């Protein structure tokens, strides 16, 4: 019998790069200027390290289908889990809308042909619904586009960086390269785009799903997260350096920065310019497809527990993929791109950054409850077998949990809240209004979704174990019970009787 192939450390690192590295984020990072080098190093230490440790422990301790959503639900119950599932989901159609707007703009740069409003809208809608269609397939059927996108993303970073070195040495750098420019800057321009760096670290929890296939997950998972983070930081810095070599930081376009830089260094309309443009467009599909699987499954998982609207729970009868969430993604993203021309009529523009920044903010918000959830689960569930434990005493654990929260909150504020009365800062107001609007909609969705629940799960220490609670209240079907090793039929009855005994004391209070 052939020996089962184990998931190696290098496999985990490459999978992280596939999910986490997004080429379009290089331009906003380059807009920070040379001080981005300091901020990358600082945030690797102050955010990525504690984030990676916390995710390593939660992901290897709780093999939950909903990942981040389930960790928060275990700790704080349905109310906060519903909020997290909404924030985690809504970031995706916002992101898809931003990339849809970027797609025809990139085509225009490649071809030099000015597209009208109608052709641009048709291309944007085609991009959205191709992504939706691809997300109907299983991950295994889409491996080719994920792997291709990973290779192409790395290729773009290497081309940009190498071009930047050649261009700077040959013609001089567009930015001042004196040592003092590499010191941390606290101007509003730098602070506004710091959320980009945090956004670029999100998604590392994906490798915790490989724990069963690893030879030594206790050592491999934290190593993969840290090594993957450093590798991704290096790719971003190298590509951002290439952009900075050609374009002054204050003049970097947030949407077309990559193509502008390649055009300046290699010539607009040249072969390399066209090739990079086509490759960039392919990576946009890779970004959306790779993230769609996780986002859609979390939304479906939450809907089955009555934490998201019922349509999100719909899945394909053919392959059990979450088609309900995928279709809703397409509808919301389509509405956003169709509204953008109307928004332009009232004086708003820069829709790529408006939607992209809102997507970043909601993704960052969704991770905030994870850190206090980690502390609570350590306290109320000490007997859970932990493959990996964050080292240190209570003092260190508090730093590990709360320092990332502080950084996330500050980054969110700097991204959408005007820090002064300048025109650039006041341009954040549409983003702020959009975020507030979607938060309010999320609260309405949470309340309406809860109407279908017979009882709220309040979190461990309040309502008992979440798996037992879901069995008792019918939130798990026979297939889920079997997958959880709890059986069906007569075995399920025994489980339900045990659950009642565990939950009853709280009900008598």
mmCIF file of N, CA and C in Angstrom, residues 64-158:
data_model
loop_
_atom_site.group_PDB
_atom_site.id
_atom_site.type_symbol
_atom_site.label_atom_id
_atom_site.label_comp_id
_atom_site.label_asym_id
_atom_site.label_seq_id
_atom_site.Cartn_x
_atom_site.Cartn_y
_atom_site.Cartn_z
ATOM 1 N N UNK A 64 -13.758 23.624 12.738
ATOM 2 C CA UNK A 64 -15.096 24.091 12.404
ATOM 3 C C UNK A 64 -15.203 24.413 10.928
ATOM 4 N N UNK A 65 -16.323 24.072 10.347
ATOM 5 C CA UNK A 65 -16.544 24.318 8.930
ATOM 6 C C UNK A 65 -16.558 25.805 8.618
ATOM 7 N N UNK A 66 -17.038 26.626 9.570
ATOM 8 C CA UNK A 66 -17.177 28.058 9.328
ATOM 9 C C UNK A 66 -15.976 28.887 9.688
ATOM 10 N N UNK A 67 -14.896 28.258 10.174
ATOM 11 C CA UNK A 67 -13.669 28.980 10.477
ATOM 12 C C UNK A 67 -13.873 30.155 11.405
ATOM 13 N N UNK A 68 -13.512 31.345 10.947
ATOM 14 C CA UNK A 68 -13.594 32.564 11.738
ATOM 15 C C UNK A 68 -14.984 32.752 12.341
ATOM 16 N N UNK A 69 -16.026 32.537 11.548
ATOM 17 C CA UNK A 69 -17.406 32.675 12.034
ATOM 18 C C UNK A 69 -17.680 31.747 13.212
ATOM 19 N N UNK A 70 -17.266 30.482 13.087
ATOM 20 C CA UNK A 70 -17.531 29.511 14.146
ATOM 21 C C UNK A 70 -16.718 29.789 15.399
ATOM 22 N N UNK A 71 -15.494 30.285 15.258
ATOM 23 C CA UNK A 71 -14.691 30.606 16.447
ATOM 24 C C UNK A 71 -15.379 31.698 17.268
ATOM 25 N N UNK A 72 -15.879 32.717 16.572
ATOM 26 C CA UNK A 72 -16.566 33.805 17.274
ATOM 27 C C UNK A 72 -17.876 33.301 17.869
ATOM 28 N N UNK A 73 -18.586 32.447 17.143
ATOM 29 C CA UNK A 73 -19.851 31.908 17.661
ATOM 30 C C UNK A 73 -19.610 31.056 18.895
ATOM 31 N N UNK A 74 -18.576 30.240 18.892
ATOM 32 C CA UNK A 74 -18.243 29.437 20.073
ATOM 33 C C UNK A 74 -18.060 30.324 21.299
ATOM 34 N N UNK A 75 -17.403 31.443 21.102
ATOM 35 C CA UNK A 75 -17.076 32.302 22.235
ATOM 36 C C UNK A 75 -18.230 33.211 22.640
ATOM 37 N N UNK A 76 -18.867 33.859 21.676
ATOM 38 C CA UNK A 76 -19.813 34.927 21.998
ATOM 39 C C UNK A 76 -21.238 34.683 21.518
ATOM 40 N N UNK A 77 -21.489 33.557 20.849
ATOM 41 C CA UNK A 77 -22.846 33.224 20.488
ATOM 42 C C UNK A 77 -23.315 33.773 19.158
ATOM 43 N N UNK A 78 -24.624 33.633 18.921
ATOM 44 C CA UNK A 78 -25.202 33.932 17.612
ATOM 45 C C UNK A 78 -25.142 35.405 17.232
ATOM 46 N N UNK A 79 -25.319 36.298 18.206
ATOM 47 C CA UNK A 79 -25.387 37.725 17.877
ATOM 48 C C UNK A 79 -24.116 38.195 17.180
ATOM 49 N N UNK A 80 -22.963 37.913 17.797
ATOM 50 C CA UNK A 80 -21.704 38.364 17.210
ATOM 51 C C UNK A 80 -21.310 37.515 16.008
ATOM 52 N N UNK A 81 -21.696 36.248 16.030
ATOM 53 C CA UNK A 81 -21.403 35.391 14.880
ATOM 54 C C UNK A 81 -22.136 35.889 13.643
ATOM 55 N N UNK A 82 -23.373 36.335 13.829
ATOM 56 C CA UNK A 82 -24.151 36.862 12.715
ATOM 57 C C UNK A 82 -23.496 38.110 12.143
ATOM 58 N N UNK A 83 -23.011 38.982 13.027
ATOM 59 C CA UNK A 83 -22.326 40.192 12.560
ATOM 60 C C UNK A 83 -21.063 39.838 11.784
ATOM 61 N N UNK A 84 -20.281 38.918 12.327
ATOM 62 C CA UNK A 84 -19.037 38.534 11.662
ATOM 63 C C UNK A 84 -19.316 37.932 10.299
ATOM 64 N N UNK A 85 -20.319 37.067 10.211
ATOM 65 C CA UNK A 85 -20.634 36.439 8.925
ATOM 66 C C UNK A 85 -21.062 37.493 7.902
ATOM 67 N N UNK A 86 -21.802 38.513 8.348
ATOM 68 C CA UNK A 86 -22.224 39.582 7.432
ATOM 69 C C UNK A 86 -21.019 40.386 6.953
ATOM 70 N N UNK A 87 -20.161 40.818 7.890
ATOM 71 C CA UNK A 87 -18.998 41.623 7.509
ATOM 72 C C UNK A 87 -18.054 40.830 6.608
ATOM 73 N N UNK A 88 -17.867 39.558 6.948
ATOM 74 C CA UNK A 88 -16.970 38.715 6.173
ATOM 75 C C UNK A 88 -17.520 38.491 4.766
ATOM 76 N N UNK A 89 -18.857 38.386 4.672
ATOM 77 C CA UNK A 89 -19.461 38.167 3.358
ATOM 78 C C UNK A 89 -19.505 39.445 2.533
ATOM 79 N N UNK A 90 -19.972 40.565 3.113
ATOM 80 C CA UNK A 90 -20.211 41.770 2.316
ATOM 81 C C UNK A 90 -18.923 42.316 1.720
ATOM 82 N N UNK A 91 -17.772 42.007 2.339
ATOM 83 C CA UNK A 91 -16.515 42.478 1.771
ATOM 84 C C UNK A 91 -16.304 41.915 0.362
ATOM 85 N N UNK A 92 -16.837 40.710 0.115
ATOM 86 C CA UNK A 92 -16.560 40.045 -1.156
ATOM 87 C C UNK A 92 -17.253 40.706 -2.348
ATOM 88 N N UNK A 93 -18.582 40.935 -2.336
ATOM 89 C CA UNK A 93 -19.185 41.622 -3.485
ATOM 90 C C UNK A 93 -18.658 43.044 -3.673
ATOM 91 N N UNK A 94 -18.260 43.715 -2.580
ATOM 92 C CA UNK A 94 -17.635 45.031 -2.706
ATOM 93 C C UNK A 94 -16.300 44.918 -3.440
ATOM 94 N N UNK A 95 -15.534 43.919 -3.073
ATOM 95 C CA UNK A 95 -14.240 43.669 -3.727
ATOM 96 C C UNK A 95 -14.456 43.310 -5.199
ATOM 97 N N UNK A 96 -15.435 42.451 -5.448
ATOM 98 C CA UNK A 96 -15.716 42.030 -6.822
ATOM 99 C C UNK A 96 -16.142 43.229 -7.673
ATOM 100 N N UNK A 97 -16.920 44.131 -7.101
ATOM 101 C CA UNK A 97 -17.333 45.324 -7.835
ATOM 102 C C UNK A 97 -16.132 46.211 -8.154
ATOM 103 N N UNK A 98 -15.209 46.343 -7.197
ATOM 104 C CA UNK A 98 -14.030 47.182 -7.430
ATOM 105 C C UNK A 98 -13.165 46.607 -8.551
ATOM 106 N N UNK A 99 -12.985 45.282 -8.576
ATOM 107 C CA UNK A 99 -12.176 44.666 -9.625
ATOM 108 C C UNK A 99 -12.903 44.683 -10.968
ATOM 109 N N UNK A 100 -14.226 44.604 -10.920
ATOM 110 C CA UNK A 100 -14.997 44.698 -12.164
ATOM 111 C C UNK A 100 -14.780 46.062 -12.815
ATOM 112 N N UNK A 101 -14.751 47.117 -12.008
ATOM 113 C CA UNK A 101 -14.503 48.466 -12.526
ATOM 114 C C UNK A 101 -13.076 48.584 -13.045
ATOM 115 N N UNK A 102 -12.145 47.898 -12.388
ATOM 116 C CA UNK A 102 -10.743 47.933 -12.800
ATOM 117 C C UNK A 102 -10.533 47.218 -14.141
ATOM 118 N N UNK A 103 -11.367 46.222 -14.436
ATOM 119 C CA UNK A 103 -11.169 45.372 -15.617
ATOM 120 C C UNK A 103 -11.215 46.166 -16.930
ATOM 121 N N UNK A 104 -12.301 46.902 -17.247
ATOM 122 C CA UNK A 104 -12.317 47.649 -18.513
ATOM 123 C C UNK A 104 -11.277 48.768 -18.537
ATOM 124 N N UNK A 105 -10.965 49.357 -17.381
ATOM 125 C CA UNK A 105 -9.929 50.398 -17.339
ATOM 126 C C UNK A 105 -8.584 49.825 -17.780
ATOM 127 N N UNK A 106 -8.284 48.596 -17.331
ATOM 128 C CA UNK A 106 -7.030 47.952 -17.732
ATOM 129 C C UNK A 106 -7.050 47.602 -19.211
ATOM 130 N N UNK A 107 -8.184 47.159 -19.707
ATOM 131 C CA UNK A 107 -8.305 46.852 -21.142
ATOM 132 C C UNK A 107 -8.045 48.099 -21.973
ATOM 133 N N UNK A 108 -8.567 49.237 -21.524
ATOM 134 C CA UNK A 108 -8.348 50.488 -22.253
ATOM 135 C C UNK A 108 -6.876 50.858 -22.270
ATOM 136 N N UNK A 109 -6.175 50.624 -21.148
ATOM 137 C CA UNK A 109 -4.749 50.920 -21.085
ATOM 138 C C UNK A 109 -3.959 50.013 -22.027
ATOM 139 N N UNK A 110 -4.343 48.731 -22.077
ATOM 140 C CA UNK A 110 -3.627 47.776 -22.929
ATOM 141 C C UNK A 110 -3.816 48.092 -24.409
ATOM 142 N N UNK A 111 -5.067 48.367 -24.787
ATOM 143 C CA UNK A 111 -5.396 48.532 -26.202
ATOM 144 C C UNK A 111 -5.266 49.964 -26.698
ATOM 145 N N UNK A 112 -5.350 50.907 -25.762
ATOM 146 C CA UNK A 112 -5.337 52.303 -26.174
ATOM 147 C C UNK A 112 -6.657 52.752 -26.767
ATOM 148 N N UNK A 113 -7.680 51.908 -26.672
ATOM 149 C CA UNK A 113 -9.004 52.213 -27.220
ATOM 150 C C UNK A 113 -9.914 52.687 -26.089
ATOM 151 N N UNK A 114 -10.540 53.819 -26.272
ATOM 152 C CA UNK A 114 -11.447 54.360 -25.264
ATOM 153 C C UNK A 114 -12.797 53.644 -25.355
ATOM 154 N N UNK A 115 -13.177 53.017 -24.280
ATOM 155 C CA UNK A 115 -14.461 52.312 -24.252
ATOM 156 C C UNK A 115 -15.545 53.253 -23.734
ATOM 157 N N UNK A 116 -16.699 53.149 -24.309
ATOM 158 C CA UNK A 116 -17.822 53.953 -23.843
ATOM 159 C C UNK A 116 -18.438 53.377 -22.585
ATOM 160 N N UNK A 117 -19.472 54.051 -22.098
ATOM 161 C CA UNK A 117 -20.128 53.628 -20.862
ATOM 162 C C UNK A 117 -20.747 52.242 -20.997
ATOM 163 N N UNK A 118 -21.502 52.006 -22.068
ATOM 164 C CA UNK A 118 -22.192 50.721 -22.218
ATOM 165 C C UNK A 118 -21.220 49.552 -22.363
ATOM 166 N N UNK A 119 -20.192 49.630 -23.246
ATOM 167 C CA UNK A 119 -19.233 48.524 -23.318
ATOM 168 C C UNK A 119 -18.531 48.268 -21.981
ATOM 169 N N UNK A 120 -18.206 49.343 -21.254
ATOM 170 C CA UNK A 120 -17.540 49.180 -19.955
ATOM 171 C C UNK A 120 -18.441 48.438 -18.982
ATOM 172 N N UNK A 121 -19.722 48.824 -18.941
ATOM 173 C CA UNK A 121 -20.662 48.155 -18.040
ATOM 174 C C UNK A 121 -20.834 46.687 -18.421
ATOM 175 N N UNK A 122 -20.901 46.395 -19.721
ATOM 176 C CA UNK A 122 -21.054 45.004 -20.162
ATOM 177 C C UNK A 122 -19.838 44.168 -19.766
ATOM 178 N N UNK A 123 -18.642 44.740 -19.883
ATOM 179 C CA UNK A 123 -17.426 44.026 -19.473
ATOM 180 C C UNK A 123 -17.429 43.798 -17.967
ATOM 181 N N UNK A 124 -17.836 44.815 -17.218
ATOM 182 C CA UNK A 124 -17.889 44.688 -15.757
ATOM 183 C C UNK A 124 -18.861 43.593 -15.334
ATOM 184 N N UNK A 125 -20.028 43.579 -15.939
ATOM 185 C CA UNK A 125 -21.016 42.554 -15.592
ATOM 186 C C UNK A 125 -20.542 41.171 -16.024
ATOM 187 N N UNK A 126 -19.875 41.097 -17.185
ATOM 188 C CA UNK A 126 -19.346 39.802 -17.637
ATOM 189 C C UNK A 126 -18.310 39.281 -16.654
ATOM 190 N N UNK A 127 -17.428 40.140 -16.171
ATOM 191 C CA UNK A 127 -16.429 39.733 -15.181
ATOM 192 C C UNK A 127 -17.103 39.166 -13.934
ATOM 193 N N UNK A 128 -18.100 39.878 -13.432
ATOM 194 C CA UNK A 128 -18.793 39.455 -12.213
ATOM 195 C C UNK A 128 -19.421 38.080 -12.388
ATOM 196 N N UNK A 129 -20.135 37.879 -13.487
ATOM 197 C CA UNK A 129 -20.896 36.635 -13.624
ATOM 198 C C UNK A 129 -20.039 35.462 -14.079
ATOM 199 N N UNK A 130 -18.896 35.735 -14.689
ATOM 200 C CA UNK A 130 -17.938 34.647 -14.943
ATOM 201 C C UNK A 130 -17.381 34.144 -13.617
ATOM 202 N N UNK A 131 -17.072 35.073 -12.705
ATOM 203 C CA UNK A 131 -16.597 34.676 -11.369
ATOM 204 C C UNK A 131 -17.671 33.868 -10.654
ATOM 205 N N UNK A 132 -18.917 34.327 -10.728
ATOM 206 C CA UNK A 132 -20.022 33.599 -10.089
ATOM 207 C C UNK A 132 -20.125 32.195 -10.668
ATOM 208 N N UNK A 133 -20.052 32.083 -11.989
ATOM 209 C CA UNK A 133 -20.149 30.776 -12.645
ATOM 210 C C UNK A 133 -19.001 29.858 -12.200
ATOM 211 N N UNK A 134 -17.780 30.390 -12.136
ATOM 212 C CA UNK A 134 -16.630 29.580 -11.715
ATOM 213 C C UNK A 134 -16.769 29.119 -10.270
ATOM 214 N N UNK A 135 -17.425 29.927 -9.443
ATOM 215 C CA UNK A 135 -17.580 29.553 -8.033
ATOM 216 C C UNK A 135 -18.636 28.477 -7.830
ATOM 217 N N UNK A 136 -19.360 28.108 -8.895
ATOM 218 C CA UNK A 136 -20.303 26.987 -8.798
ATOM 219 C C UNK A 136 -19.578 25.649 -8.764
ATOM 220 N N UNK A 137 -18.325 25.630 -9.228
ATOM 221 C CA UNK A 137 -17.570 24.379 -9.291
ATOM 222 C C UNK A 137 -16.842 24.121 -7.985
ATOM 223 N N UNK A 138 -16.501 22.883 -7.746
ATOM 224 C CA UNK A 138 -15.730 22.530 -6.563
ATOM 225 C C UNK A 138 -14.313 23.086 -6.667
ATOM 226 N N UNK A 139 -13.682 23.240 -5.510
ATOM 227 C CA UNK A 139 -12.323 23.765 -5.479
ATOM 228 C C UNK A 139 -11.402 22.913 -6.343
ATOM 229 N N UNK A 140 -11.583 21.583 -6.258
ATOM 230 C CA UNK A 140 -10.711 20.678 -7.007
ATOM 231 C C UNK A 140 -10.826 20.889 -8.517
ATOM 232 N N UNK A 141 -12.018 21.349 -8.975
ATOM 233 C CA UNK A 141 -12.206 21.581 -10.402
ATOM 234 C C UNK A 141 -11.625 22.912 -10.852
ATOM 235 N N UNK A 142 -11.323 23.794 -9.894
ATOM 236 C CA UNK A 142 -10.803 25.120 -10.217
ATOM 237 C C UNK A 142 -9.338 25.271 -9.835
ATOM 238 N N UNK A 143 -8.684 24.163 -9.503
ATOM 239 C CA UNK A 143 -7.291 24.231 -9.079
ATOM 240 C C UNK A 143 -6.405 24.884 -10.128
ATOM 241 N N UNK A 144 -6.710 24.608 -11.393
ATOM 242 C CA UNK A 144 -5.855 25.129 -12.463
ATOM 243 C C UNK A 144 -5.801 26.644 -12.471
ATOM 244 N N UNK A 145 -6.949 27.301 -12.265
ATOM 245 C CA UNK A 145 -6.936 28.757 -12.303
ATOM 246 C C UNK A 145 -6.282 29.334 -11.049
ATOM 247 N N UNK A 146 -6.425 28.621 -9.904
ATOM 248 C CA UNK A 146 -5.792 29.085 -8.662
ATOM 249 C C UNK A 146 -4.275 28.990 -8.760
ATOM 250 N N UNK A 147 -3.794 27.846 -9.238
ATOM 251 C CA UNK A 147 -2.347 27.671 -9.378
ATOM 252 C C UNK A 147 -1.768 28.619 -10.428
ATOM 253 N N UNK A 148 -2.497 28.758 -11.536
ATOM 254 C CA UNK A 148 -2.041 29.668 -12.584
ATOM 255 C C UNK A 148 -1.971 31.102 -12.058
ATOM 256 N N UNK A 149 -2.998 31.499 -11.309
ATOM 257 C CA UNK A 149 -3.021 32.856 -10.770
ATOM 258 C C UNK A 149 -1.865 33.085 -9.809
ATOM 259 N N UNK A 150 -1.538 32.084 -8.987
ATOM 260 C CA UNK A 150 -0.427 32.225 -8.035
ATOM 261 C C UNK A 150 0.887 32.455 -8.767
ATOM 262 N N UNK A 151 1.129 31.649 -9.802
ATOM 263 C CA UNK A 151 2.366 31.791 -10.582
ATOM 264 C C UNK A 151 2.412 33.151 -11.270
ATOM 265 N N UNK A 152 1.284 33.570 -11.845
ATOM 266 C CA UNK A 152 1.248 34.839 -12.558
ATOM 267 C C UNK A 152 1.403 36.030 -11.620
ATOM 268 N N UNK A 153 0.832 35.931 -10.411
ATOM 269 C CA UNK A 153 0.990 37.011 -9.433
ATOM 270 C C UNK A 153 2.458 37.212 -9.081
ATOM 271 N N UNK A 154 3.149 36.119 -8.803
ATOM 272 C CA UNK A 154 4.574 36.188 -8.493
ATOM 273 C C UNK A 154 5.337 36.751 -9.693
ATOM 274 N N UNK A 155 4.934 36.340 -10.893
ATOM 275 C CA UNK A 155 5.583 36.841 -12.102
ATOM 276 C C UNK A 155 5.450 38.353 -12.241
ATOM 277 N N UNK A 156 4.248 38.890 -11.966
ATOM 278 C CA UNK A 156 4.046 40.344 -12.034
ATOM 279 C C UNK A 156 4.950 41.062 -11.042
ATOM 280 N N UNK A 157 5.019 40.540 -9.811
ATOM 281 C CA UNK A 157 5.863 41.161 -8.781
ATOM 282 C C UNK A 157 7.324 41.179 -9.203
ATOM 283 N N UNK A 158 7.797 40.065 -9.770
ATOM 284 C CA UNK A 158 9.198 39.975 -10.190
ATOM 285 C C UNK A 158 9.488 40.909 -11.363
#
